[in-house]
């Protein structure tokens, strides 16, 4: 009787595993077919610039004298679409530039180092290749605040000002999770994407909040999400976040004009900690304006008109 029960149990387990394997095979094949079908959707709207033998996408709009470089949060699937709610409100007066880092948007995924020095080197090379010269006004969102601060420290002649779109500061990463499990966590999610599991999720899993993308752009965003979500470059970037923050903290702060927008984002479960890390960093700087907004972290999805107005006023008085 015991042998019979064991046999039945083993048969059930094997049957479940066989069903799971069949589902994953079906999901993977379906995913690969859809990737081929979606290829015609994914024509880069900007320039593809060669950086160390790989392609980076640089999107530019507007012809103003000052160049505003919009810099995305870590893991943003397609920055050139994610910022679309903001840059049309600024491109009448300024040149708006978005550099999609490796692993983002239409740029290649390349599995290269994501220390802050390499990230900045890639971005500067892409801008140079696109013929877009500084000095720049950097407009970082979230994680890219580290990149902007390091840029101002390492190449002060290239940075005229920083406009923080709810940007992160080095102290922020004292309160975030890190360690050896960060990259495996990201890559496990990416493996599910490669198996096609993302195809069974609602489209709004990938699409930015707000109603500012066209139906065609939403399809593009979902297609990119099903290719890129938490890929190796994004995983390495997250893994390096704490060490990148320490590099910036160990150098002298760049005392340049800054306009800082702050959201209601929580940090480590606290409603005040996100704002505190910002105020602690800027407290001894000379020319900083802070504007608090009653919205979530992707502030330009919610308050784009207010942000554009404040940016124009800020730049007018530089």
PDB file of C-alpha atoms in Angstrom:
ATOM      1  CA  UNK A   1       0.000   0.000   0.000  1.00  0.00           C
ATOM      2  CA  UNK A   2       2.826   2.417   0.909  1.00  0.00           C
ATOM      3  CA  UNK A   3       4.569   1.670  -2.389  1.00  0.00           C
ATOM      4  CA  UNK A   4       1.329   2.335  -4.258  1.00  0.00           C
ATOM      5  CA  UNK A   5       0.843   5.705  -2.521  1.00  0.00           C
ATOM      6  CA  UNK A   6       4.442   6.670  -3.244  1.00  0.00           C
ATOM      7  CA  UNK A   7       3.973   5.679  -6.878  1.00  0.00           C
ATOM      8  CA  UNK A   8       0.794   7.749  -7.171  1.00  0.00           C
ATOM      9  CA  UNK A   9       2.446  10.746  -5.493  1.00  0.00           C
ATOM     10  CA  UNK A  10       5.490  10.489  -7.782  1.00  0.00           C
ATOM     11  CA  UNK A  11       3.249  10.203 -10.836  1.00  0.00           C
ATOM     12  CA  UNK A  12       1.314  13.323  -9.829  1.00  0.00           C
ATOM     13  CA  UNK A  13       4.519  15.293  -9.272  1.00  0.00           C
ATOM     14  CA  UNK A  14       5.927  14.204 -12.624  1.00  0.00           C
ATOM     15  CA  UNK A  15       2.649  15.090 -14.335  1.00  0.00           C
ATOM     16  CA  UNK A  16       2.682  18.591 -12.769  1.00  0.00           C
ATOM     17  CA  UNK A  17       6.320  19.098 -13.780  1.00  0.00           C
ATOM     18  CA  UNK A  18       5.522  17.939 -17.312  1.00  0.00           C
ATOM     19  CA  UNK A  19       2.632  20.410 -17.509  1.00  0.00           C
ATOM     20  CA  UNK A  20       4.879  23.200 -16.215  1.00  0.00           C
ATOM     21  CA  UNK A  21       7.602  22.340 -18.721  1.00  0.00           C
ATOM     22  CA  UNK A  22       5.052  22.274 -21.546  1.00  0.00           C
ATOM     23  CA  UNK A  23       3.658  25.656 -20.471  1.00  0.00           C
ATOM     24  CA  UNK A  24       7.130  27.226 -20.282  1.00  0.00           C
ATOM     25  CA  UNK A  25       8.027  25.815 -23.703  1.00  0.00           C
ATOM     26  CA  UNK A  26       4.797  27.183 -25.172  1.00  0.00           C
ATOM     27  CA  UNK A  27       5.392  30.546 -23.456  1.00  0.00           C
ATOM     28  CA  UNK A  28       8.985  30.765 -24.731  1.00  0.00           C
ATOM     29  CA  UNK A  29       8.101  29.869 -28.327  1.00  0.00           C
ATOM     30  CA  UNK A  30       5.160  32.298 -28.321  1.00  0.00           C
ATOM     31  CA  UNK A  31       7.441  34.994 -26.911  1.00  0.00           C
ATOM     32  CA  UNK A  32      10.053  34.498 -29.643  1.00  0.00           C
ATOM     33  CA  UNK A  33       7.387  34.626 -32.360  1.00  0.00           C
ATOM     34  CA  UNK A  34       5.965  37.861 -30.933  1.00  0.00           C
ATOM     35  CA  UNK A  35       9.447  39.397 -30.720  1.00  0.00           C
ATOM     36  CA  UNK A  36       9.844  38.844 -34.463  1.00  0.00           C
ATOM     37  CA  UNK A  37       6.407  40.311 -35.168  1.00  0.00           C
ATOM     38  CA  UNK A  38       7.071  43.359 -32.999  1.00  0.00           C
ATOM     39  CA  UNK A  39      10.365  44.183 -34.671  1.00  0.00           C
ATOM     40  CA  UNK A  40       8.643  46.504 -37.156  1.00  0.00           C
ATOM     41  CA  UNK A  41       7.234  48.514 -34.226  1.00  0.00           C
ATOM     42  CA  UNK A  42      10.627  49.300 -32.792  1.00  0.00           C
ATOM     43  CA  UNK A  43      12.251  51.854 -35.032  1.00  0.00           C
ATOM     44  CA  UNK A  44      14.387  54.186 -32.876  1.00  0.00           C
ATOM     45  CA  UNK A  45      13.087  57.770 -33.093  1.00  0.00           C
ATOM     46  CA  UNK A  46      16.546  59.272 -32.489  1.00  0.00           C
ATOM     47  CA  UNK A  47      20.170  58.625 -33.456  1.00  0.00           C
ATOM     48  CA  UNK A  48      21.992  55.352 -32.857  1.00  0.00           C
ATOM     49  CA  UNK A  49      25.506  56.249 -31.716  1.00  0.00           C
ATOM     50  CA  UNK A  50      28.388  53.778 -31.540  1.00  0.00           C
ATOM     51  CA  UNK A  51      30.000  53.621 -28.095  1.00  0.00           C
ATOM     52  CA  UNK A  52      32.794  51.056 -27.629  1.00  0.00           C
ATOM     53  CA  UNK A  53      31.440  48.940 -30.464  1.00  0.00           C
ATOM     54  CA  UNK A  54      27.818  48.973 -29.264  1.00  0.00           C
ATOM     55  CA  UNK A  55      24.835  51.183 -30.088  1.00  0.00           C
ATOM     56  CA  UNK A  56      23.325  53.784 -27.762  1.00  0.00           C
ATOM     57  CA  UNK A  57      20.138  55.661 -28.580  1.00  0.00           C
ATOM     58  CA  UNK A  58      20.186  59.467 -28.307  1.00  0.00           C
ATOM     59  CA  UNK A  59      16.852  61.248 -28.751  1.00  0.00           C
ATOM     60  CA  UNK A  60      16.845  65.004 -29.234  1.00  0.00           C
ATOM     61  CA  UNK A  61      14.071  67.543 -29.818  1.00  0.00           C
ATOM     62  CA  UNK A  62      14.054  71.352 -29.904  1.00  0.00           C
ATOM     63  CA  UNK A  63      16.707  73.820 -31.046  1.00  0.00           C
ATOM     64  CA  UNK A  64      17.249  76.175 -28.118  1.00  0.00           C
ATOM     65  CA  UNK A  65      20.675  77.432 -27.086  1.00  0.00           C
ATOM     66  CA  UNK A  66      20.657  75.529 -23.786  1.00  0.00           C
ATOM     67  CA  UNK A  67      20.719  71.726 -23.765  1.00  0.00           C
ATOM     68  CA  UNK A  68      18.645  69.974 -21.090  1.00  0.00           C
ATOM     69  CA  UNK A  69      19.684  66.352 -20.583  1.00  0.00           C
ATOM     70  CA  UNK A  70      16.778  64.316 -19.167  1.00  0.00           C
ATOM     71  CA  UNK A  71      18.174  61.381 -17.185  1.00  0.00           C
ATOM     72  CA  UNK A  72      15.968  58.437 -16.241  1.00  0.00           C
ATOM     73  CA  UNK A  73      15.459  56.396 -13.099  1.00  0.00           C
ATOM     74  CA  UNK A  74      17.080  52.993 -12.779  1.00  0.00           C
ATOM     75  CA  UNK A  75      15.086  50.352 -14.629  1.00  0.00           C
ATOM     76  CA  UNK A  76      12.944  52.781 -16.660  1.00  0.00           C
ATOM     77  CA  UNK A  77      12.180  50.678 -19.720  1.00  0.00           C
ATOM     78  CA  UNK A  78      12.169  53.413 -22.370  1.00  0.00           C
ATOM     79  CA  UNK A  79      13.287  56.882 -21.219  1.00  0.00           C
ATOM     80  CA  UNK A  80      12.595  58.486 -24.616  1.00  0.00           C
ATOM     81  CA  UNK A  81       8.911  57.611 -24.156  1.00  0.00           C
ATOM     82  CA  UNK A  82       8.775  57.879 -20.372  1.00  0.00           C
ATOM     83  CA  UNK A  83       9.627  61.600 -20.466  1.00  0.00           C
ATOM     84  CA  UNK A  84       7.159  62.333 -23.256  1.00  0.00           C
ATOM     85  CA  UNK A  85       4.745  64.060 -20.885  1.00  0.00           C
ATOM     86  CA  UNK A  86       7.408  66.689 -20.110  1.00  0.00           C
ATOM     87  CA  UNK A  87       9.705  67.466 -23.022  1.00  0.00           C
ATOM     88  CA  UNK A  88       7.077  68.846 -25.465  1.00  0.00           C
ATOM     89  CA  UNK A  89       6.456  71.572 -22.861  1.00  0.00           C
ATOM     90  CA  UNK A  90      10.139  72.569 -22.923  1.00  0.00           C
ATOM     91  CA  UNK A  91      11.287  71.979 -26.496  1.00  0.00           C
ATOM     92  CA  UNK A  92       9.922  75.347 -27.674  1.00  0.00           C
ATOM     93  CA  UNK A  93      12.730  77.085 -25.733  1.00  0.00           C
ATOM     94  CA  UNK A  94      15.433  74.457 -25.144  1.00  0.00           C
ATOM     95  CA  UNK A  95      17.154  71.545 -26.800  1.00  0.00           C
ATOM     96  CA  UNK A  96      15.970  68.428 -24.994  1.00  0.00           C
ATOM     97  CA  UNK A  97      18.257  65.404 -25.036  1.00  0.00           C
ATOM     98  CA  UNK A  98      17.667  61.896 -23.716  1.00  0.00           C
ATOM     99  CA  UNK A  99      20.528  59.395 -23.713  1.00  0.00           C
ATOM    100  CA  UNK A 100      19.279  55.851 -23.223  1.00  0.00           C
ATOM    101  CA  UNK A 101      21.970  53.972 -21.364  1.00  0.00           C
ATOM    102  CA  UNK A 102      22.911  50.426 -22.275  1.00  0.00           C
ATOM    103  CA  UNK A 103      20.041  48.137 -21.319  1.00  0.00           C
ATOM    104  CA  UNK A 104      17.453  50.903 -21.756  1.00  0.00           C
ATOM    105  CA  UNK A 105      15.021  51.718 -24.554  1.00  0.00           C
ATOM    106  CA  UNK A 106      16.491  51.276 -28.019  1.00  0.00           C
ATOM    107  CA  UNK A 107      20.097  50.969 -26.842  1.00  0.00           C
ATOM    108  CA  UNK A 108      21.943  47.647 -26.846  1.00  0.00           C
ATOM    109  CA  UNK A 109      22.076  45.412 -23.785  1.00  0.00           C
ATOM    110  CA  UNK A 110      25.778  44.683 -23.435  1.00  0.00           C
ATOM    111  CA  UNK A 111      26.657  43.302 -19.960  1.00  0.00           C
ATOM    112  CA  UNK A 112      29.387  45.859 -19.266  1.00  0.00           C
ATOM    113  CA  UNK A 113      30.456  47.448 -15.925  1.00  0.00           C
ATOM    114  CA  UNK A 114      27.943  49.827 -14.317  1.00  0.00           C
ATOM    115  CA  UNK A 115      30.207  51.744 -11.960  1.00  0.00           C
ATOM    116  CA  UNK A 116      29.488  55.471 -12.011  1.00  0.00           C
ATOM    117  CA  UNK A 117      32.635  56.309 -13.980  1.00  0.00           C
ATOM    118  CA  UNK A 118      31.753  53.908 -16.801  1.00  0.00           C
ATOM    119  CA  UNK A 119      28.110  55.020 -16.914  1.00  0.00           C
ATOM    120  CA  UNK A 120      29.159  58.650 -17.265  1.00  0.00           C
ATOM    121  CA  UNK A 121      31.835  57.822 -19.839  1.00  0.00           C
ATOM    122  CA  UNK A 122      29.215  56.053 -21.979  1.00  0.00           C
ATOM    123  CA  UNK A 123      26.781  58.970 -21.716  1.00  0.00           C
ATOM    124  CA  UNK A 124      29.402  61.587 -22.595  1.00  0.00           C
ATOM    125  CA  UNK A 125      30.626  59.503 -25.536  1.00  0.00           C
ATOM    126  CA  UNK A 126      27.066  59.201 -26.845  1.00  0.00           C
ATOM    127  CA  UNK A 127      26.500  62.957 -26.592  1.00  0.00           C
ATOM    128  CA  UNK A 128      29.804  63.645 -28.318  1.00  0.00           C
ATOM    129  CA  UNK A 129      28.947  61.185 -31.074  1.00  0.00           C
ATOM    130  CA  UNK A 130      25.575  62.881 -31.554  1.00  0.00           C
ATOM    131  CA  UNK A 131      27.294  66.265 -31.855  1.00  0.00           C
ATOM    132  CA  UNK A 132      25.585  67.693 -28.761  1.00  0.00           C
ATOM    133  CA  UNK A 133      27.995  69.879 -26.834  1.00  0.00           C
ATOM    134  CA  UNK A 134      27.814  71.289 -23.302  1.00  0.00           C
ATOM    135  CA  UNK A 135      27.609  72.906 -20.964  1.00  0.00           C
ATOM    136  CA  UNK A 136      24.467  70.952 -20.090  1.00  0.00           C
ATOM    137  CA  UNK A 137      21.623  71.452 -17.670  1.00  0.00           C
ATOM    138  CA  UNK A 138      21.195  67.994 -16.165  1.00  0.00           C
ATOM    139  CA  UNK A 139      17.666  66.886 -15.276  1.00  0.00           C
ATOM    140  CA  UNK A 140      17.995  63.590 -13.383  1.00  0.00           C
ATOM    141  CA  UNK A 141      15.169  61.470 -12.028  1.00  0.00           C
ATOM    142  CA  UNK A 142      15.722  59.146  -9.050  1.00  0.00           C
ATOM    143  CA  UNK A 143      18.911  57.018  -9.368  1.00  0.00           C
ATOM    144  CA  UNK A 144      20.371  59.203 -12.108  1.00  0.00           C
ATOM    145  CA  UNK A 145      20.752  61.915  -9.467  1.00  0.00           C
ATOM    146  CA  UNK A 146      23.975  60.082  -8.591  1.00  0.00           C
ATOM    147  CA  UNK A 147      25.119  60.333 -12.200  1.00  0.00           C
ATOM    148  CA  UNK A 148      24.364  64.063 -12.334  1.00  0.00           C
ATOM    149  CA  UNK A 149      26.182  64.823  -9.085  1.00  0.00           C
ATOM    150  CA  UNK A 150      29.213  62.819 -10.176  1.00  0.00           C
ATOM    151  CA  UNK A 151      29.178  64.540 -13.579  1.00  0.00           C
ATOM    152  CA  UNK A 152      29.246  67.947 -11.877  1.00  0.00           C
ATOM    153  CA  UNK A 153      32.121  66.805  -9.649  1.00  0.00           C
ATOM    154  CA  UNK A 154      34.222  65.215 -12.397  1.00  0.00           C
ATOM    155  CA  UNK A 155      33.560  67.673 -15.241  1.00  0.00           C
ATOM    156  CA  UNK A 156      32.349  70.945 -13.700  1.00  0.00           C
ATOM    157  CA  UNK A 157      32.823  72.889 -16.955  1.00  0.00           C
ATOM    158  CA  UNK A 158      30.231  70.636 -18.634  1.00  0.00           C
ATOM    159  CA  UNK A 159      27.428  71.178 -16.102  1.00  0.00           C
ATOM    160  CA  UNK A 160      25.708  74.551 -15.896  1.00  0.00           C
ATOM    161  CA  UNK A 161      23.017  73.488 -13.426  1.00  0.00           C
ATOM    162  CA  UNK A 162      21.114  70.502 -12.068  1.00  0.00           C
ATOM    163  CA  UNK A 163      17.325  70.235 -12.079  1.00  0.00           C
ATOM    164  CA  UNK A 164      16.397  67.310  -9.859  1.00  0.00           C
ATOM    165  CA  UNK A 165      13.187  65.591 -10.957  1.00  0.00           C
ATOM    166  CA  UNK A 166      12.799  63.885  -7.577  1.00  0.00           C
ATOM    167  CA  UNK A 167      16.427  62.830  -7.803  1.00  0.00           C
ATOM    168  CA  UNK A 168      18.227  60.564  -5.367  1.00  0.00           C
ATOM    169  CA  UNK A 169      21.192  61.708  -3.274  1.00  0.00           C
ATOM    170  CA  UNK A 170      24.095  59.599  -1.964  1.00  0.00           C
ATOM    171  CA  UNK A 171      22.633  59.248   1.545  1.00  0.00           C
ATOM    172  CA  UNK A 172      19.503  57.735   0.005  1.00  0.00           C
ATOM    173  CA  UNK A 173      21.388  54.490  -0.505  1.00  0.00           C
ATOM    174  CA  UNK A 174      22.164  54.157   3.183  1.00  0.00           C
ATOM    175  CA  UNK A 175      18.499  53.148   3.530  1.00  0.00           C
ATOM    176  CA  UNK A 176      18.037  50.847   0.525  1.00  0.00           C
ATOM    177  CA  UNK A 177      18.549  47.134   0.252  1.00  0.00           C
ATOM    178  CA  UNK A 178      21.821  45.892  -1.196  1.00  0.00           C
ATOM    179  CA  UNK A 179      24.170  42.974  -0.939  1.00  0.00           C
ATOM    180  CA  UNK A 180      24.743  39.826  -2.939  1.00  0.00           C
ATOM    181  CA  UNK A 181      21.061  39.158  -3.609  1.00  0.00           C
ATOM    182  CA  UNK A 182      20.338  42.327  -5.610  1.00  0.00           C
ATOM    183  CA  UNK A 183      21.605  41.149  -8.982  1.00  0.00           C
ATOM    184  CA  UNK A 184      20.173  37.594  -8.710  1.00  0.00           C
ATOM    185  CA  UNK A 185      16.775  39.101  -7.792  1.00  0.00           C
ATOM    186  CA  UNK A 186      16.771  41.266 -10.922  1.00  0.00           C
ATOM    187  CA  UNK A 187      18.057  38.489 -13.140  1.00  0.00           C
ATOM    188  CA  UNK A 188      15.426  36.035 -11.881  1.00  0.00           C
ATOM    189  CA  UNK A 189      12.757  38.488 -13.006  1.00  0.00           C
ATOM    190  CA  UNK A 190      14.529  38.949 -16.334  1.00  0.00           C
ATOM    191  CA  UNK A 191      14.609  35.179 -16.818  1.00  0.00           C
ATOM    192  CA  UNK A 192      10.822  35.090 -16.493  1.00  0.00           C
ATOM    193  CA  UNK A 193      10.658  37.844 -19.119  1.00  0.00           C
ATOM    194  CA  UNK A 194      12.911  35.813 -21.438  1.00  0.00           C
ATOM    195  CA  UNK A 195      10.583  32.845 -20.956  1.00  0.00           C
ATOM    196  CA  UNK A 196       7.669  35.013 -22.059  1.00  0.00           C
ATOM    197  CA  UNK A 197       5.854  35.191 -18.724  1.00  0.00           C
ATOM    198  CA  UNK A 198       5.505  38.966 -19.128  1.00  0.00           C
ATOM    199  CA  UNK A 199       3.161  38.292 -22.044  1.00  0.00           C
ATOM    200  CA  UNK A 200       0.549  37.024 -19.588  1.00  0.00           C
ATOM    201  CA  UNK A 201       0.647  40.203 -17.465  1.00  0.00           C
ATOM    202  CA  UNK A 202      -1.612  43.225 -18.092  1.00  0.00           C
ATOM    203  CA  UNK A 203      -0.061  45.794 -20.444  1.00  0.00           C
ATOM    204  CA  UNK A 204      -0.148  48.460 -17.737  1.00  0.00           C
ATOM    205  CA  UNK A 205       2.500  46.426 -15.883  1.00  0.00           C
ATOM    206  CA  UNK A 206       4.978  48.106 -18.234  1.00  0.00           C
ATOM    207  CA  UNK A 207       3.214  51.266 -19.465  1.00  0.00           C
ATOM    208  CA  UNK A 208       3.981  54.512 -17.562  1.00  0.00           C
ATOM    209  CA  UNK A 209       1.252  55.991 -15.390  1.00  0.00           C
ATOM    210  CA  UNK A 210      -0.772  58.746 -16.977  1.00  0.00           C
ATOM    211  CA  UNK A 211      -2.500  58.969 -20.333  1.00  0.00           C
ATOM    212  CA  UNK A 212       0.179  60.615 -22.471  1.00  0.00           C
ATOM    213  CA  UNK A 213       1.289  57.865 -24.845  1.00  0.00           C
ATOM    214  CA  UNK A 214      -0.509  57.083 -28.072  1.00  0.00           C
ATOM    215  CA  UNK A 215      -1.808  53.543 -28.628  1.00  0.00           C
ATOM    216  CA  UNK A 216       1.116  52.898 -30.961  1.00  0.00           C
ATOM    217  CA  UNK A 217       3.599  54.157 -28.347  1.00  0.00           C
ATOM    218  CA  UNK A 218       1.970  51.968 -25.701  1.00  0.00           C
ATOM    219  CA  UNK A 219       2.509  48.950 -27.956  1.00  0.00           C
ATOM    220  CA  UNK A 220       6.152  49.969 -28.362  1.00  0.00           C
ATOM    221  CA  UNK A 221       6.574  50.342 -24.603  1.00  0.00           C
ATOM    222  CA  UNK A 222       5.066  46.916 -23.901  1.00  0.00           C
ATOM    223  CA  UNK A 223       7.218  45.348 -26.621  1.00  0.00           C
ATOM    224  CA  UNK A 224      10.357  46.886 -25.096  1.00  0.00           C
ATOM    225  CA  UNK A 225       9.262  45.806 -21.617  1.00  0.00           C
ATOM    226  CA  UNK A 226       8.999  42.228 -22.827  1.00  0.00           C
ATOM    227  CA  UNK A 227      12.584  42.475 -24.053  1.00  0.00           C
ATOM    228  CA  UNK A 228      14.370  44.568 -21.456  1.00  0.00           C
ATOM    229  CA  UNK A 229      12.750  44.349 -18.034  1.00  0.00           C
ATOM    230  CA  UNK A 230      15.447  44.082 -15.331  1.00  0.00           C
ATOM    231  CA  UNK A 231      18.120  42.931 -17.789  1.00  0.00           C
ATOM    232  CA  UNK A 232      21.785  42.355 -16.911  1.00  0.00           C
ATOM    233  CA  UNK A 233      22.778  46.023 -17.341  1.00  0.00           C
ATOM    234  CA  UNK A 234      19.965  47.192 -15.047  1.00  0.00           C
ATOM    235  CA  UNK A 235      20.851  44.446 -12.554  1.00  0.00           C
ATOM    236  CA  UNK A 236      24.508  45.481 -12.455  1.00  0.00           C
ATOM    237  CA  UNK A 237      23.495  49.121 -12.060  1.00  0.00           C
ATOM    238  CA  UNK A 238      21.369  48.250  -9.025  1.00  0.00           C
ATOM    239  CA  UNK A 239      24.181  46.120  -7.605  1.00  0.00           C
ATOM    240  CA  UNK A 240      26.612  49.057  -7.866  1.00  0.00           C
ATOM    241  CA  UNK A 241      24.236  51.671  -6.403  1.00  0.00           C
ATOM    242  CA  UNK A 242      25.687  51.751  -2.892  1.00  0.00           C
ATOM    243  CA  UNK A 243      29.308  51.834  -4.025  1.00  0.00           C
ATOM    244  CA  UNK A 244      28.490  54.542  -6.589  1.00  0.00           C
ATOM    245  CA  UNK A 245      26.859  56.587  -3.835  1.00  0.00           C
ATOM    246  CA  UNK A 246      30.006  56.232  -1.689  1.00  0.00           C
ATOM    247  CA  UNK A 247      32.201  57.488  -4.536  1.00  0.00           C
ATOM    248  CA  UNK A 248      30.139  60.675  -4.755  1.00  0.00           C
ATOM    249  CA  UNK A 249      30.074  61.145  -0.980  1.00  0.00           C
ATOM    250  CA  UNK A 250      33.856  60.901  -0.827  1.00  0.00           C
ATOM    251  CA  UNK A 251      34.342  63.884  -3.174  1.00  0.00           C
ATOM    252  CA  UNK A 252      33.662  67.571  -2.684  1.00  0.00           C
ATOM    253  CA  UNK A 253      30.163  68.703  -3.603  1.00  0.00           C
ATOM    254  CA  UNK A 254      29.736  70.740  -6.774  1.00  0.00           C
ATOM    255  CA  UNK A 255      28.371  74.129  -5.692  1.00  0.00           C
ATOM    256  CA  UNK A 256      26.277  74.928  -8.761  1.00  0.00           C
ATOM    257  CA  UNK A 257      22.720  76.247  -9.222  1.00  0.00           C
ATOM    258  CA  UNK A 258      20.141  73.557  -8.474  1.00  0.00           C
ATOM    259  CA  UNK A 259      16.363  73.327  -8.715  1.00  0.00           C
ATOM    260  CA  UNK A 260      15.120  70.366  -6.715  1.00  0.00           C
ATOM    261  CA  UNK A 261      11.610  68.960  -7.101  1.00  0.00           C
ATOM    262  CA  UNK A 262      10.584  66.581  -4.319  1.00  0.00           C
ATOM    263  CA  UNK A 263       7.696  64.114  -4.266  1.00  0.00           C
ATOM    264  CA  UNK A 264       5.861  62.286  -1.491  1.00  0.00           C
ATOM    265  CA  UNK A 265       7.986  59.185  -2.053  1.00  0.00           C
ATOM    266  CA  UNK A 266       8.620  56.956   0.943  1.00  0.00           C
ATOM    267  CA  UNK A 267      12.092  55.719   1.814  1.00  0.00           C
ATOM    268  CA  UNK A 268      12.541  52.755   4.155  1.00  0.00           C
ATOM    269  CA  UNK A 269       8.854  53.098   5.039  1.00  0.00           C
ATOM    270  CA  UNK A 270       9.198  56.719   6.140  1.00  0.00           C
ATOM    271  CA  UNK A 271       7.313  59.647   4.591  1.00  0.00           C
ATOM    272  CA  UNK A 272      10.046  62.084   5.657  1.00  0.00           C
ATOM    273  CA  UNK A 273      13.299  60.228   4.995  1.00  0.00           C
ATOM    274  CA  UNK A 274      13.360  60.753   1.214  1.00  0.00           C
ATOM    275  CA  UNK A 275      13.093  64.526   1.707  1.00  0.00           C
ATOM    276  CA  UNK A 276      15.564  64.484   4.581  1.00  0.00           C
ATOM    277  CA  UNK A 277      18.331  62.953   2.430  1.00  0.00           C
ATOM    278  CA  UNK A 278      17.795  65.761  -0.091  1.00  0.00           C
ATOM    279  CA  UNK A 279      17.837  68.576   2.458  1.00  0.00           C
ATOM    280  CA  UNK A 280      20.870  67.116   4.238  1.00  0.00           C
ATOM    281  CA  UNK A 281      22.852  67.113   1.000  1.00  0.00           C
ATOM    282  CA  UNK A 282      21.980  70.645  -0.124  1.00  0.00           C
ATOM    283  CA  UNK A 283      22.034  72.436   3.246  1.00  0.00           C
ATOM    284  CA  UNK A 284      25.480  74.002   2.748  1.00  0.00           C
ATOM    285  CA  UNK A 285      25.129  74.796  -0.946  1.00  0.00           C
ATOM    286  CA  UNK A 286      24.641  78.393  -2.058  1.00  0.00           C
ATOM    287  CA  UNK A 287      22.117  78.424  -4.882  1.00  0.00           C
ATOM    288  CA  UNK A 288      19.427  75.787  -4.425  1.00  0.00           C
ATOM    289  CA  UNK A 289      15.662  76.100  -4.820  1.00  0.00           C
ATOM    290  CA  UNK A 290      13.380  73.330  -3.535  1.00  0.00           C
ATOM    291  CA  UNK A 291       9.808  72.759  -4.693  1.00  0.00           C
ATOM    292  CA  UNK A 292       7.719  70.097  -2.992  1.00  0.00           C
ATOM    293  CA  UNK A 293       4.989  68.400  -5.008  1.00  0.00           C
ATOM    294  CA  UNK A 294       2.089  66.388  -3.607  1.00  0.00           C
ATOM    295  CA  UNK A 295       2.429  63.441  -5.972  1.00  0.00           C
ATOM    296  CA  UNK A 296       4.236  60.158  -6.465  1.00  0.00           C
ATOM    297  CA  UNK A 297       7.844  59.585  -7.486  1.00  0.00           C
ATOM    298  CA  UNK A 298       7.437  59.932 -11.262  1.00  0.00           C
ATOM    299  CA  UNK A 299       6.546  63.586 -10.803  1.00  0.00           C
ATOM    300  CA  UNK A 300       6.621  64.483 -14.496  1.00  0.00           C
ATOM    301  CA  UNK A 301       3.798  61.997 -15.116  1.00  0.00           C
ATOM    302  CA  UNK A 302       1.555  64.037 -12.817  1.00  0.00           C
ATOM    303  CA  UNK A 303       2.792  67.632 -12.629  1.00  0.00           C
ATOM    304  CA  UNK A 304       4.428  68.179 -16.010  1.00  0.00           C
ATOM    305  CA  UNK A 305       2.958  71.651 -16.633  1.00  0.00           C
ATOM    306  CA  UNK A 306       3.976  72.984 -13.210  1.00  0.00           C
ATOM    307  CA  UNK A 307       7.438  71.469 -13.571  1.00  0.00           C
ATOM    308  CA  UNK A 308       7.932  72.953 -17.053  1.00  0.00           C
ATOM    309  CA  UNK A 309       6.897  76.407 -15.842  1.00  0.00           C
ATOM    310  CA  UNK A 310       9.285  76.270 -12.884  1.00  0.00           C
ATOM    311  CA  UNK A 311      12.141  75.031 -15.075  1.00  0.00           C
ATOM    312  CA  UNK A 312      11.691  77.909 -17.512  1.00  0.00           C
ATOM    313  CA  UNK A 313      11.644  80.429 -14.662  1.00  0.00           C
ATOM    314  CA  UNK A 314      14.729  78.857 -13.063  1.00  0.00           C
ATOM    315  CA  UNK A 315      16.744  78.874 -16.291  1.00  0.00           C
ATOM    316  CA  UNK A 316      15.698  82.430 -17.062  1.00  0.00           C
ATOM    317  CA  UNK A 317      17.445  83.565 -13.880  1.00  0.00           C
ATOM    318  CA  UNK A 318      20.612  81.501 -14.252  1.00  0.00           C
TER     319      UNK A 318
END
